[in-house]
PDB file of C-alpha atoms in Angstrom:
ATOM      1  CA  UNK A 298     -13.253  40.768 -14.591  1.00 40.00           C
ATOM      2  CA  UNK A 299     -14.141  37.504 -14.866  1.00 47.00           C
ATOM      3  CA  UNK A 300     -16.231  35.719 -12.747  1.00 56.00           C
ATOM      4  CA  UNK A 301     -14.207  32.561 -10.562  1.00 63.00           C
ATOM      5  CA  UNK A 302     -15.716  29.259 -11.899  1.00 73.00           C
ATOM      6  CA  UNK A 303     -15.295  26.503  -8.702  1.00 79.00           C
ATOM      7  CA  UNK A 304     -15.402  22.868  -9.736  1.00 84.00           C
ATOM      8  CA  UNK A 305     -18.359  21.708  -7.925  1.00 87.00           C
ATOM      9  CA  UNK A 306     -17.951  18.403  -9.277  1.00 92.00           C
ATOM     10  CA  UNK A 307     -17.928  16.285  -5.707  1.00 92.00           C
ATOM     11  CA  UNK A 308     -20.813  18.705  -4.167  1.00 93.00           C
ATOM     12  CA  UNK A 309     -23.052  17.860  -6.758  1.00 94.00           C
ATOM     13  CA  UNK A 310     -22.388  14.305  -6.788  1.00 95.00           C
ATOM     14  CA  UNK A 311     -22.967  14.171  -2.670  1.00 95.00           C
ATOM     15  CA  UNK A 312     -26.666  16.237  -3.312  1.00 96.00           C
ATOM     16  CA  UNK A 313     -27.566  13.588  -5.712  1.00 96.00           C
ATOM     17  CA  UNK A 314     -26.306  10.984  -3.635  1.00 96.00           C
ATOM     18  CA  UNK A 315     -27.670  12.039  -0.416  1.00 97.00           C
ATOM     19  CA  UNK A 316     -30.846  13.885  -0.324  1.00 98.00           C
ATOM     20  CA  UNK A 317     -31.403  16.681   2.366  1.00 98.00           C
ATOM     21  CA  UNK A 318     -34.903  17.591   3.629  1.00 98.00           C
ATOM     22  CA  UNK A 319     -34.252  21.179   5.311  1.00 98.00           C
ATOM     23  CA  UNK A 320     -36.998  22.918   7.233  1.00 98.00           C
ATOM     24  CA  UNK A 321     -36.873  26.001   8.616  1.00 98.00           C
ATOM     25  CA  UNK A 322     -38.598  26.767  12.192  1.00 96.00           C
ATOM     26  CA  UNK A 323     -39.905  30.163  11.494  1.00 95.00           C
ATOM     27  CA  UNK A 324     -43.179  32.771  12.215  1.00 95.00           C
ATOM     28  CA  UNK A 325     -45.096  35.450  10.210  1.00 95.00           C
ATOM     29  CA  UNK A 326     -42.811  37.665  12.238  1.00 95.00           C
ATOM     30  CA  UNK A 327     -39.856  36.767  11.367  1.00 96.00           C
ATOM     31  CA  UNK A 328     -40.379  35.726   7.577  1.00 96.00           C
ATOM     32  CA  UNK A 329     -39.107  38.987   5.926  1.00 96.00           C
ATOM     33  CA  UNK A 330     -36.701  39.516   8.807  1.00 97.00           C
ATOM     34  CA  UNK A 331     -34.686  36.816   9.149  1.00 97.00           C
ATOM     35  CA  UNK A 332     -36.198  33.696   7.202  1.00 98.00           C
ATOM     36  CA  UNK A 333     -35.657  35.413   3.857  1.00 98.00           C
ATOM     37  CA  UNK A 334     -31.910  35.508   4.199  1.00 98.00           C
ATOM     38  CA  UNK A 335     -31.560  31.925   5.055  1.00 98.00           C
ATOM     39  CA  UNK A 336     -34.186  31.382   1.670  1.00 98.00           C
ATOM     40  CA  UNK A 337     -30.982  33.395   0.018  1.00 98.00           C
ATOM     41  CA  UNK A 338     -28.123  31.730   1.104  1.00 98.00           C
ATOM     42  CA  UNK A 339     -27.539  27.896   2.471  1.00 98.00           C
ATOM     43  CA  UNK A 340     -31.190  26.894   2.427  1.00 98.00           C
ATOM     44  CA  UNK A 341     -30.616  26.702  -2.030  1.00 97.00           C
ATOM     45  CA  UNK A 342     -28.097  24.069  -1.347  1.00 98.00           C
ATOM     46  CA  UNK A 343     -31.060  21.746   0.082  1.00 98.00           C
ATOM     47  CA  UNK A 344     -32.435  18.901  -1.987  1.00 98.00           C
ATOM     48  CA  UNK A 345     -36.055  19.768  -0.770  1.00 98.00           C
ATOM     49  CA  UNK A 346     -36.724  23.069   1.542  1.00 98.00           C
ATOM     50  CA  UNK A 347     -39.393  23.828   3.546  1.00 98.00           C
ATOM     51  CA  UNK A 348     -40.463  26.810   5.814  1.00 98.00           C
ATOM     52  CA  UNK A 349     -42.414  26.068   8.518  1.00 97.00           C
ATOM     53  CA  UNK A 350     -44.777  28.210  10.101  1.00 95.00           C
ATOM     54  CA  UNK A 351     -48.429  28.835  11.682  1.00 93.00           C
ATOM     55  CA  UNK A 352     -49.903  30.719   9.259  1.00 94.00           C
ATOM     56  CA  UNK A 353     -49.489  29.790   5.268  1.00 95.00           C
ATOM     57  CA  UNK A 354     -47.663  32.318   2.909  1.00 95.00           C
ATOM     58  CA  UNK A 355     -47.691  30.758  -0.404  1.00 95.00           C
ATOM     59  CA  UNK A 356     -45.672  33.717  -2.125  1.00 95.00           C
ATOM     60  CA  UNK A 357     -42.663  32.712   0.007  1.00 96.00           C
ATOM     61  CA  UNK A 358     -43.676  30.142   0.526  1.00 97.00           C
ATOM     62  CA  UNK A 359     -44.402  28.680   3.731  1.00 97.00           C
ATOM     63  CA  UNK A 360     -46.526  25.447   5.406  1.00 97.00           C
ATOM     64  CA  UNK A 361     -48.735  26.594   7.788  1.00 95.00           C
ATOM     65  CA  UNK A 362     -49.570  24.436  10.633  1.00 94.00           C
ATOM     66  CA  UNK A 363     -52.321  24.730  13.031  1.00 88.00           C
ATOM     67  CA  UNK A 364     -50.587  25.771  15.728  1.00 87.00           C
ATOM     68  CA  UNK A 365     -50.086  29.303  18.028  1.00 84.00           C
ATOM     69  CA  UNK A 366     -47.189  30.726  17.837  1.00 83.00           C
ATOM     70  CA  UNK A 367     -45.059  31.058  21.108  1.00 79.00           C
ATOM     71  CA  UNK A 368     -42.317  29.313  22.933  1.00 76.00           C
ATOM     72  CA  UNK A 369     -44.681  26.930  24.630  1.00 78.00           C
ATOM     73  CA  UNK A 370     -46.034  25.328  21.413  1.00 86.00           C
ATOM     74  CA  UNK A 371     -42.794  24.305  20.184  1.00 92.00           C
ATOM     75  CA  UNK A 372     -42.796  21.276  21.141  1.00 93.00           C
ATOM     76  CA  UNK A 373     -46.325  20.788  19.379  1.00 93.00           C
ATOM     77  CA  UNK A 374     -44.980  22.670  16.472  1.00 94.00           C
ATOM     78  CA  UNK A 375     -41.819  20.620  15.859  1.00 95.00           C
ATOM     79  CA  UNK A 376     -44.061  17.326  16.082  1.00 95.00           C
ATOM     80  CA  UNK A 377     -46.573  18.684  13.330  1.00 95.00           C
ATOM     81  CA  UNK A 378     -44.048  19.631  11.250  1.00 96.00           C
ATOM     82  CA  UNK A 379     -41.839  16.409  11.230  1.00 97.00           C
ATOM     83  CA  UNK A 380     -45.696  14.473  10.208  1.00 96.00           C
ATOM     84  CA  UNK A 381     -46.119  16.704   7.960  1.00 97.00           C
ATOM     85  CA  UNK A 382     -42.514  16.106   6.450  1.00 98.00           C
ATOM     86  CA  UNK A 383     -43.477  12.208   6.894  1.00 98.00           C
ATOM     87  CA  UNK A 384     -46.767  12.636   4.923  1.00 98.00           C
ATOM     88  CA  UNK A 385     -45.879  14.522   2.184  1.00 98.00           C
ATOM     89  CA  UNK A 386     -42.112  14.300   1.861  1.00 98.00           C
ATOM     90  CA  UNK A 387     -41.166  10.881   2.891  1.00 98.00           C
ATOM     91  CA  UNK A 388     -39.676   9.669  -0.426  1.00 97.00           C
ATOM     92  CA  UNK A 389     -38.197  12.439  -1.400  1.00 98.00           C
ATOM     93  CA  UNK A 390     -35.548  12.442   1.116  1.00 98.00           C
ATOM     94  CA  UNK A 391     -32.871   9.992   2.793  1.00 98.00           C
ATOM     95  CA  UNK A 392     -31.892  12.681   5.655  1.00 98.00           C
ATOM     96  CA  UNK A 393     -33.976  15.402   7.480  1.00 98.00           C
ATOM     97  CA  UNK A 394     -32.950  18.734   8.988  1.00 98.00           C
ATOM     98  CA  UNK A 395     -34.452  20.491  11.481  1.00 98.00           C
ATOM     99  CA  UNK A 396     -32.975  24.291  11.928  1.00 98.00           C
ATOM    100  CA  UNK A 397     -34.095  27.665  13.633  1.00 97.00           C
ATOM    101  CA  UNK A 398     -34.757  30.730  11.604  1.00 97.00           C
ATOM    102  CA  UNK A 399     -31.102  31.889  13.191  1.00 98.00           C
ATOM    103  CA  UNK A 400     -29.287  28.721  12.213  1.00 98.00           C
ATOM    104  CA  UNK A 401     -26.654  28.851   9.400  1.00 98.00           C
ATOM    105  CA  UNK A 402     -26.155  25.164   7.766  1.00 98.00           C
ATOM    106  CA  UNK A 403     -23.000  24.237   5.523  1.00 98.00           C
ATOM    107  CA  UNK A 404     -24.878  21.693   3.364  1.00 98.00           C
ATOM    108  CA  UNK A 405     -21.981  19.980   1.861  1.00 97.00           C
ATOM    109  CA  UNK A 406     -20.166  19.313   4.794  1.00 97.00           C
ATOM    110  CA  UNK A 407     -23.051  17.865   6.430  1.00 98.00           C
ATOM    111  CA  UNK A 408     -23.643  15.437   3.177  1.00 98.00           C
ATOM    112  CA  UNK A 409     -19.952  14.577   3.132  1.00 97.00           C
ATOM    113  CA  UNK A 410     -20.411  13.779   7.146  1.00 97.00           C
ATOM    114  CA  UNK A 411     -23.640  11.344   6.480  1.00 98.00           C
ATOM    115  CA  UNK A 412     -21.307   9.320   4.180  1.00 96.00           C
ATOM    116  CA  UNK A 413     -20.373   7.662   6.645  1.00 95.00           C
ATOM    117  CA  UNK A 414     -23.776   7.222   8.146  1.00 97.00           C
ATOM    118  CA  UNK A 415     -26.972   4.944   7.058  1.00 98.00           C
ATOM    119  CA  UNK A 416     -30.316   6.352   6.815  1.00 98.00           C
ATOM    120  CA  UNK A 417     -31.154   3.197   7.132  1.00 98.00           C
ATOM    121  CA  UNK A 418     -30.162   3.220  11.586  1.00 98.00           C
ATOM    122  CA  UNK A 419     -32.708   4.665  13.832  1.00 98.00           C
ATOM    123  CA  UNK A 420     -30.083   7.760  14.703  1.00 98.00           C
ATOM    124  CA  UNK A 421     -29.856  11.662  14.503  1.00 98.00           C
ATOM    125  CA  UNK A 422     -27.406  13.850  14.714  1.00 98.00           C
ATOM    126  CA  UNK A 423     -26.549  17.289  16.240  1.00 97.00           C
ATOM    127  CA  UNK A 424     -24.870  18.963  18.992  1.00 95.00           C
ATOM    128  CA  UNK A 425     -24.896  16.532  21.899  1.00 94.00           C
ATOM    129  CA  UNK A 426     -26.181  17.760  25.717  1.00 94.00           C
ATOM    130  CA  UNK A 427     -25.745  15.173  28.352  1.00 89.00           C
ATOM    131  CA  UNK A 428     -28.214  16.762  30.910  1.00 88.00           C
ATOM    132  CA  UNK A 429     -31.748  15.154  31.878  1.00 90.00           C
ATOM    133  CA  UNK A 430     -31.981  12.009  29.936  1.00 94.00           C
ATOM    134  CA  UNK A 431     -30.214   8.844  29.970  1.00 93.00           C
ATOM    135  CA  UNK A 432     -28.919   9.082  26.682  1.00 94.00           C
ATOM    136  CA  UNK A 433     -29.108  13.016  26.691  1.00 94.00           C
ATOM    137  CA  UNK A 434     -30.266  15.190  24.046  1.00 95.00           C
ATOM    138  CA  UNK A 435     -29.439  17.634  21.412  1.00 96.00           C
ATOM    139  CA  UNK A 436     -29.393  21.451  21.005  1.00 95.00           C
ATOM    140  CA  UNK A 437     -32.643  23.008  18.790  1.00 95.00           C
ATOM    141  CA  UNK A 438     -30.797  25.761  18.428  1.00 94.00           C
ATOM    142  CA  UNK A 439     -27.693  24.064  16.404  1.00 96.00           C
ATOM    143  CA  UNK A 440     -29.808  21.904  14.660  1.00 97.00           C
ATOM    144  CA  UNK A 441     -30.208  18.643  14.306  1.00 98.00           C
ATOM    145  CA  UNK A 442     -30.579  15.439  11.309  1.00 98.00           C
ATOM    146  CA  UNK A 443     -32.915  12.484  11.634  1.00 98.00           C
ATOM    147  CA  UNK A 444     -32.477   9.515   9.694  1.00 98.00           C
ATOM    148  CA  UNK A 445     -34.957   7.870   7.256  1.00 98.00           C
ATOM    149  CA  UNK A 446     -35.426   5.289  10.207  1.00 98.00           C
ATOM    150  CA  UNK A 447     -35.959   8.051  12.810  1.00 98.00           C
ATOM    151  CA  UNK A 448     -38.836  10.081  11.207  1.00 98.00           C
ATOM    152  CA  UNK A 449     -40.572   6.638  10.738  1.00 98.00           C
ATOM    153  CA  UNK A 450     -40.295   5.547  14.065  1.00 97.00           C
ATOM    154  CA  UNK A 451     -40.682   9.685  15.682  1.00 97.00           C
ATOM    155  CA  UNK A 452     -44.642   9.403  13.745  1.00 96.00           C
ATOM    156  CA  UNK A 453     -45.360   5.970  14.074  1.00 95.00           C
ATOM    157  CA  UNK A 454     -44.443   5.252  17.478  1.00 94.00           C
ATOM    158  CA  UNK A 455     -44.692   8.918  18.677  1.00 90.00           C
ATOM    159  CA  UNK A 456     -47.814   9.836  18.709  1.00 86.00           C
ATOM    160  CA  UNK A 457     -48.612   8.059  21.634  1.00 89.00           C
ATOM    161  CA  UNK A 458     -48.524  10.526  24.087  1.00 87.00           C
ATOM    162  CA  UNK A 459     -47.345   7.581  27.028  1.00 88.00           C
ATOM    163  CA  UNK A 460     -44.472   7.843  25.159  1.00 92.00           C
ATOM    164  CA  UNK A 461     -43.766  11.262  23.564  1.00 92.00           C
ATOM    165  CA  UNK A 462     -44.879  14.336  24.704  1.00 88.00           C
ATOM    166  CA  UNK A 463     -46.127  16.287  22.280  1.00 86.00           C
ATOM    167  CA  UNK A 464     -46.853  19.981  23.701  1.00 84.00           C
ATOM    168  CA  UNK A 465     -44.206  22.147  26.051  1.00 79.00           C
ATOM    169  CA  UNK A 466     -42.111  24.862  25.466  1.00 79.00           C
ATOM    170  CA  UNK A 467     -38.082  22.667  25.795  1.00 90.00           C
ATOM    171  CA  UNK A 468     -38.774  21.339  22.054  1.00 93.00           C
ATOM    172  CA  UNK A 469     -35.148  19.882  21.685  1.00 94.00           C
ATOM    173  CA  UNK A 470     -35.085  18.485  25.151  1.00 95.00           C
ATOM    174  CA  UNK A 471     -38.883  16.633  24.445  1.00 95.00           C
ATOM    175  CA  UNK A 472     -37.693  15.884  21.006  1.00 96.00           C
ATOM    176  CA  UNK A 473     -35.142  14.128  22.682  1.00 96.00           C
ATOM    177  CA  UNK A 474     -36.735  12.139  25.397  1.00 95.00           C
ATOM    178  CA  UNK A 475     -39.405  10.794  22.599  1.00 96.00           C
ATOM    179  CA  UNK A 476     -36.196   9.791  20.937  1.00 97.00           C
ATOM    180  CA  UNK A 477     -34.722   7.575  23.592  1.00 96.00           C
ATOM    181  CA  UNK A 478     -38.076   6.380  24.252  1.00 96.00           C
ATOM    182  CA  UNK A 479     -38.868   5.090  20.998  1.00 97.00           C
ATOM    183  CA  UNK A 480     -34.794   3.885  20.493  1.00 97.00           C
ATOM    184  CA  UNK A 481     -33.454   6.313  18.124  1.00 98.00           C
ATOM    185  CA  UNK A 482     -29.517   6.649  19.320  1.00 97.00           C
ATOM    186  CA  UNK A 483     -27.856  10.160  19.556  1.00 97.00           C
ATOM    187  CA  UNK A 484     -24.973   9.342  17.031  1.00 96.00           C
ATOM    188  CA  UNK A 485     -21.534  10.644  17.587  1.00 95.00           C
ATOM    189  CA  UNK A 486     -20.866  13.797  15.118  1.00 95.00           C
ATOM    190  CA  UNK A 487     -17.546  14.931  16.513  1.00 93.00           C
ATOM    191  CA  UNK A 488     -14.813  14.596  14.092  1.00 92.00           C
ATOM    192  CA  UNK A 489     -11.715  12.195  14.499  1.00 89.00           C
ATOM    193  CA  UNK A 490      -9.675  14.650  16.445  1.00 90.00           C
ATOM    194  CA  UNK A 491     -12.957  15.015  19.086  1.00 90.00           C
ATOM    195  CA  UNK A 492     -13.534  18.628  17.651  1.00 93.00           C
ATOM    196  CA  UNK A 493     -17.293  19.969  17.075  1.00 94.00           C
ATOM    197  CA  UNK A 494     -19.421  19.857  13.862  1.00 96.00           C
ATOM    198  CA  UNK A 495     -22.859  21.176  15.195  1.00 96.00           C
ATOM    199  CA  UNK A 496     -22.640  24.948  17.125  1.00 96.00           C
ATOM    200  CA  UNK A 497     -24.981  26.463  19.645  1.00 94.00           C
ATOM    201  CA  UNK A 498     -23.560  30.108  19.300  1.00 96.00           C
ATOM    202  CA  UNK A 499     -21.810  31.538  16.729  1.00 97.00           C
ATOM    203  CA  UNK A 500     -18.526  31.053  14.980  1.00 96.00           C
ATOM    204  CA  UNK A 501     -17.202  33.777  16.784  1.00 96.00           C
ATOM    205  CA  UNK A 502     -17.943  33.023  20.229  1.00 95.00           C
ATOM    206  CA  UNK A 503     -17.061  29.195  19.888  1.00 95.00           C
ATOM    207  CA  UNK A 504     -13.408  30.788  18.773  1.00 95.00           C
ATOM    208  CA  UNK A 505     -13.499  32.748  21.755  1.00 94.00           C
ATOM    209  CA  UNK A 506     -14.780  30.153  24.231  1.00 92.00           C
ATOM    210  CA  UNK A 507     -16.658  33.044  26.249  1.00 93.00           C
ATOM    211  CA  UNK A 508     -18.816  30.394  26.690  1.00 92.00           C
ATOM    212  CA  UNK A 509     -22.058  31.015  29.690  1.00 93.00           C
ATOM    213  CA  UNK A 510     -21.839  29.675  32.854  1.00 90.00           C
ATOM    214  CA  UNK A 511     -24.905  27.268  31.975  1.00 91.00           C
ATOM    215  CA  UNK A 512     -23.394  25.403  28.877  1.00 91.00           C
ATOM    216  CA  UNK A 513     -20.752  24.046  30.830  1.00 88.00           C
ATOM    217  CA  UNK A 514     -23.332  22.176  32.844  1.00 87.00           C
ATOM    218  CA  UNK A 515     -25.337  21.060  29.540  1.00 89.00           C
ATOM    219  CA  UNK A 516     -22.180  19.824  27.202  1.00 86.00           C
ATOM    220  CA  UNK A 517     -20.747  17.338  29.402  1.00 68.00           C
ATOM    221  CA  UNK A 518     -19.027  15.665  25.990  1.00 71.00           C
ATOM    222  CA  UNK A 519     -17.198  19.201  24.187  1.00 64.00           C
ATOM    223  CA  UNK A 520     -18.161  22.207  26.040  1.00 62.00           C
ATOM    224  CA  UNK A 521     -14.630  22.686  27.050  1.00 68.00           C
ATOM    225  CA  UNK A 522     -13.851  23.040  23.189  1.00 80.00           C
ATOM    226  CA  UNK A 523     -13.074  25.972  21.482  1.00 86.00           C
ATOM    227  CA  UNK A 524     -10.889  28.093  19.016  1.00 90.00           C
ATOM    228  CA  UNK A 525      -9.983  26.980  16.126  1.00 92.00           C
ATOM    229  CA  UNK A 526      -8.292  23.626  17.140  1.00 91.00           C
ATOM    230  CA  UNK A 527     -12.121  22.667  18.660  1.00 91.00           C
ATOM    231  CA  UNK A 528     -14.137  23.511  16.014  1.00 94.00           C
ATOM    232  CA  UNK A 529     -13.974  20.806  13.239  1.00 94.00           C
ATOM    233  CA  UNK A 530     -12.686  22.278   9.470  1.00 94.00           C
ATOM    234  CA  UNK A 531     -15.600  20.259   8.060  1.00 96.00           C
ATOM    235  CA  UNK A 532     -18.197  22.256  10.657  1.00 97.00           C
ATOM    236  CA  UNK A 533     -21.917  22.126   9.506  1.00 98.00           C
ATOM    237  CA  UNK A 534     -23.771  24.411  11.699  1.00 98.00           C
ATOM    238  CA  UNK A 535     -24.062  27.413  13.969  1.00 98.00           C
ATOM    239  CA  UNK A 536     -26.544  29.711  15.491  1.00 98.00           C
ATOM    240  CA  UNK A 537     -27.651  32.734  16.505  1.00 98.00           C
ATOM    241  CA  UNK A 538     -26.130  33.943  13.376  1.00 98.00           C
ATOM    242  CA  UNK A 539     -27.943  37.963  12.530  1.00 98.00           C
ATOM    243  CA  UNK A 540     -29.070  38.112   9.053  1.00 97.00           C
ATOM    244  CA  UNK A 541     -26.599  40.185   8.056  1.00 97.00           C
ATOM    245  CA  UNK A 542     -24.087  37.868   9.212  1.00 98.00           C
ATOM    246  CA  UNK A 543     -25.686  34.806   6.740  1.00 98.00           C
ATOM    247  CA  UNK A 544     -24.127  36.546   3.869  1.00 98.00           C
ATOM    248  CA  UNK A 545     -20.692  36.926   5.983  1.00 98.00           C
ATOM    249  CA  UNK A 546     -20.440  33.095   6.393  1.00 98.00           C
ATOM    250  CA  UNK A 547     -21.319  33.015   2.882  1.00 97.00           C
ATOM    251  CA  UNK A 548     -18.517  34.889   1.954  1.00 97.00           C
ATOM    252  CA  UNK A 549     -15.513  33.080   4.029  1.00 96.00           C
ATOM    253  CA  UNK A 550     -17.418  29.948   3.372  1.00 95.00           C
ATOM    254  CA  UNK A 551     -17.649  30.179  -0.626  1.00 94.00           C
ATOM    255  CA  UNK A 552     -15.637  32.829  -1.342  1.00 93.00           C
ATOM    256  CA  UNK A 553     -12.578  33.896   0.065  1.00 92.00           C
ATOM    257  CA  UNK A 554      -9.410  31.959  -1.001  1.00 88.00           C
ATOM    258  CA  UNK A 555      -5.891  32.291   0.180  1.00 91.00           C
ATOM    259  CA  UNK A 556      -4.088  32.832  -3.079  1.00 90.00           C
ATOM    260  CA  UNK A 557      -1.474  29.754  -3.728  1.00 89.00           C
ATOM    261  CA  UNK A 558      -3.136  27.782  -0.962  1.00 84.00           C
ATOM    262  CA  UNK A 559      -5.187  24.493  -2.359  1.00 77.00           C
ATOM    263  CA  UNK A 560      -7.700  22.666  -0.028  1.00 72.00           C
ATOM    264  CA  UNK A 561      -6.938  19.449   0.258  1.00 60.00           C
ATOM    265  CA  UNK A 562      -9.508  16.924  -1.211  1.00 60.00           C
ATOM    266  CA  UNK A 563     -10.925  14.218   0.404  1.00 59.00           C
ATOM    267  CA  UNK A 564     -11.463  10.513  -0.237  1.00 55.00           C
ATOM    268  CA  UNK A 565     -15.165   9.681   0.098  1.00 53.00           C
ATOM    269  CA  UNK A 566     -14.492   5.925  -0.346  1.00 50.00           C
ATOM    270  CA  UNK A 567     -12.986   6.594   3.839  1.00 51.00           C
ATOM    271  CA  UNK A 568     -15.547   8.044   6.104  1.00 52.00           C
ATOM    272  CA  UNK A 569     -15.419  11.252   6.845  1.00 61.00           C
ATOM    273  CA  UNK A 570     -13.278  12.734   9.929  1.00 56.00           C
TER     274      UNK A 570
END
């Protein structure tokens, strides 16, 4: 039986058009365990990957950084790895991803989202807590998208340490306070009917809405979301997803196919919803 040949026509278009930087958060620890299936799956839909690590693996392969590995040092970790992005990567990218080694990222629904956007404004995008800072901050875990504009301004102008702190174990919530501080703007990611693009948990508990006690006090904008009328049809990411579970997604996501049913296409000259 023959293989089913998708017209990929628009997805390849939007990778040309808008260039992806993903790196992965990961250790030595986890590399085989649960980095590799991420290498298998979404992370080949990136214009430029890159693992991230403390300790170089050039088989894989992965940038080491000088720093321990630990909860505490993600802060520190994070901040290396965005120079070293800025350094050596700069150019080669419009948009820049930061996910976890447990993050699952739909690439082409996050290109066809930052049509809409400039990489040109000092922004990022990701899912959107409203605890602790002015502005609030968003979740490591779902992963989040800087701008062009905001990986110039998070090196240049963050590492002064009056104004970014660059050590400490809450990496999204001090990734976020060096972003208000240096006036990168959380944008707004939700989609025109207010439902959720970027996912703390998985797809199955945000259908659920077993939600813990504690995210109800940290999503003050859509923790009351969920099933499928909260969850956006043009989602980009969730996490804590097993690495069994990548290839699942990457089944229903590129896969299966009601028979007689056609997705309707959209119109990238309108911004995306």
């Amino acid at each position: 039986m023959a293989l089913r040949k998708d017209n990929t026509n628009i997805a390849e278009d939007l990778k040309r058009r808008i260039r992806v930087l993903c790196w992965v958060m990961t250790s030595p620890q986890n590399l085989h365990v649960k980095t590799i299936h991420i290498k298998h799956t979404w992370a080949k839909r990136c214009n430029v990957v890159l693992y991230i690590s403390s300790t170089t693996d050039k088989s894989f392969p992965t940038v080491g950084l000088n720093v321990s590995e630990g909860r505490q040092h993600l802060t520190e970790k994070t901040m290396q790895a965005f120079k070293y992005i800025y350094d050596n990567h700069y150019n080669d990218a419009d948009w820049f991803m930061k996910a976890d080694d447990d993050t699952y990222v739909i690439l082409e629904n996050l290109r066809y989202f930052l049509t809409s956007q400039s990489p040109k404004d000092p922004v990022y995008f990701g899912h959107h807590f409203g605890r602790y800072l002015k502005q609030g901050y968003l979740s490591g875990g779902a992963g989040y998208v800087l701008s062009k504009e905001a990986l110039r301004r998070l090196i240049q102008k963050g590492n002064n340490t009056k104004i970014c702190n660059n050590v400490g174990e809450n990496e999204d919530l001090e990734i976020g306070r060096c972003m208000e501080n240096i006036g990168v703007k959380i944008g707004n990611s939700s989609d025109s009917l207010g439902r959720t693009r970027f996912h703390c948990f998985t797809p199955e508990l945000h259908l659920s809405g077993d939600y813990p006690s504690w995210f109800y006090r940290f999503d003050a904008f859509h923790g009351k979301n969920k099933g499928i009328d909260g969850i956006s049809d043009y989602a980009i990411s969730f996490h804590y997803v097993k690495p069994n579970h990548m290839y699942d997604l990457e089944f229903y996501v590129y896969h299966l196919r009601p028979y007689g049913v056609t997705s309707g296409h959209q119109n990238l000259n309108q911004p995306a919803h």
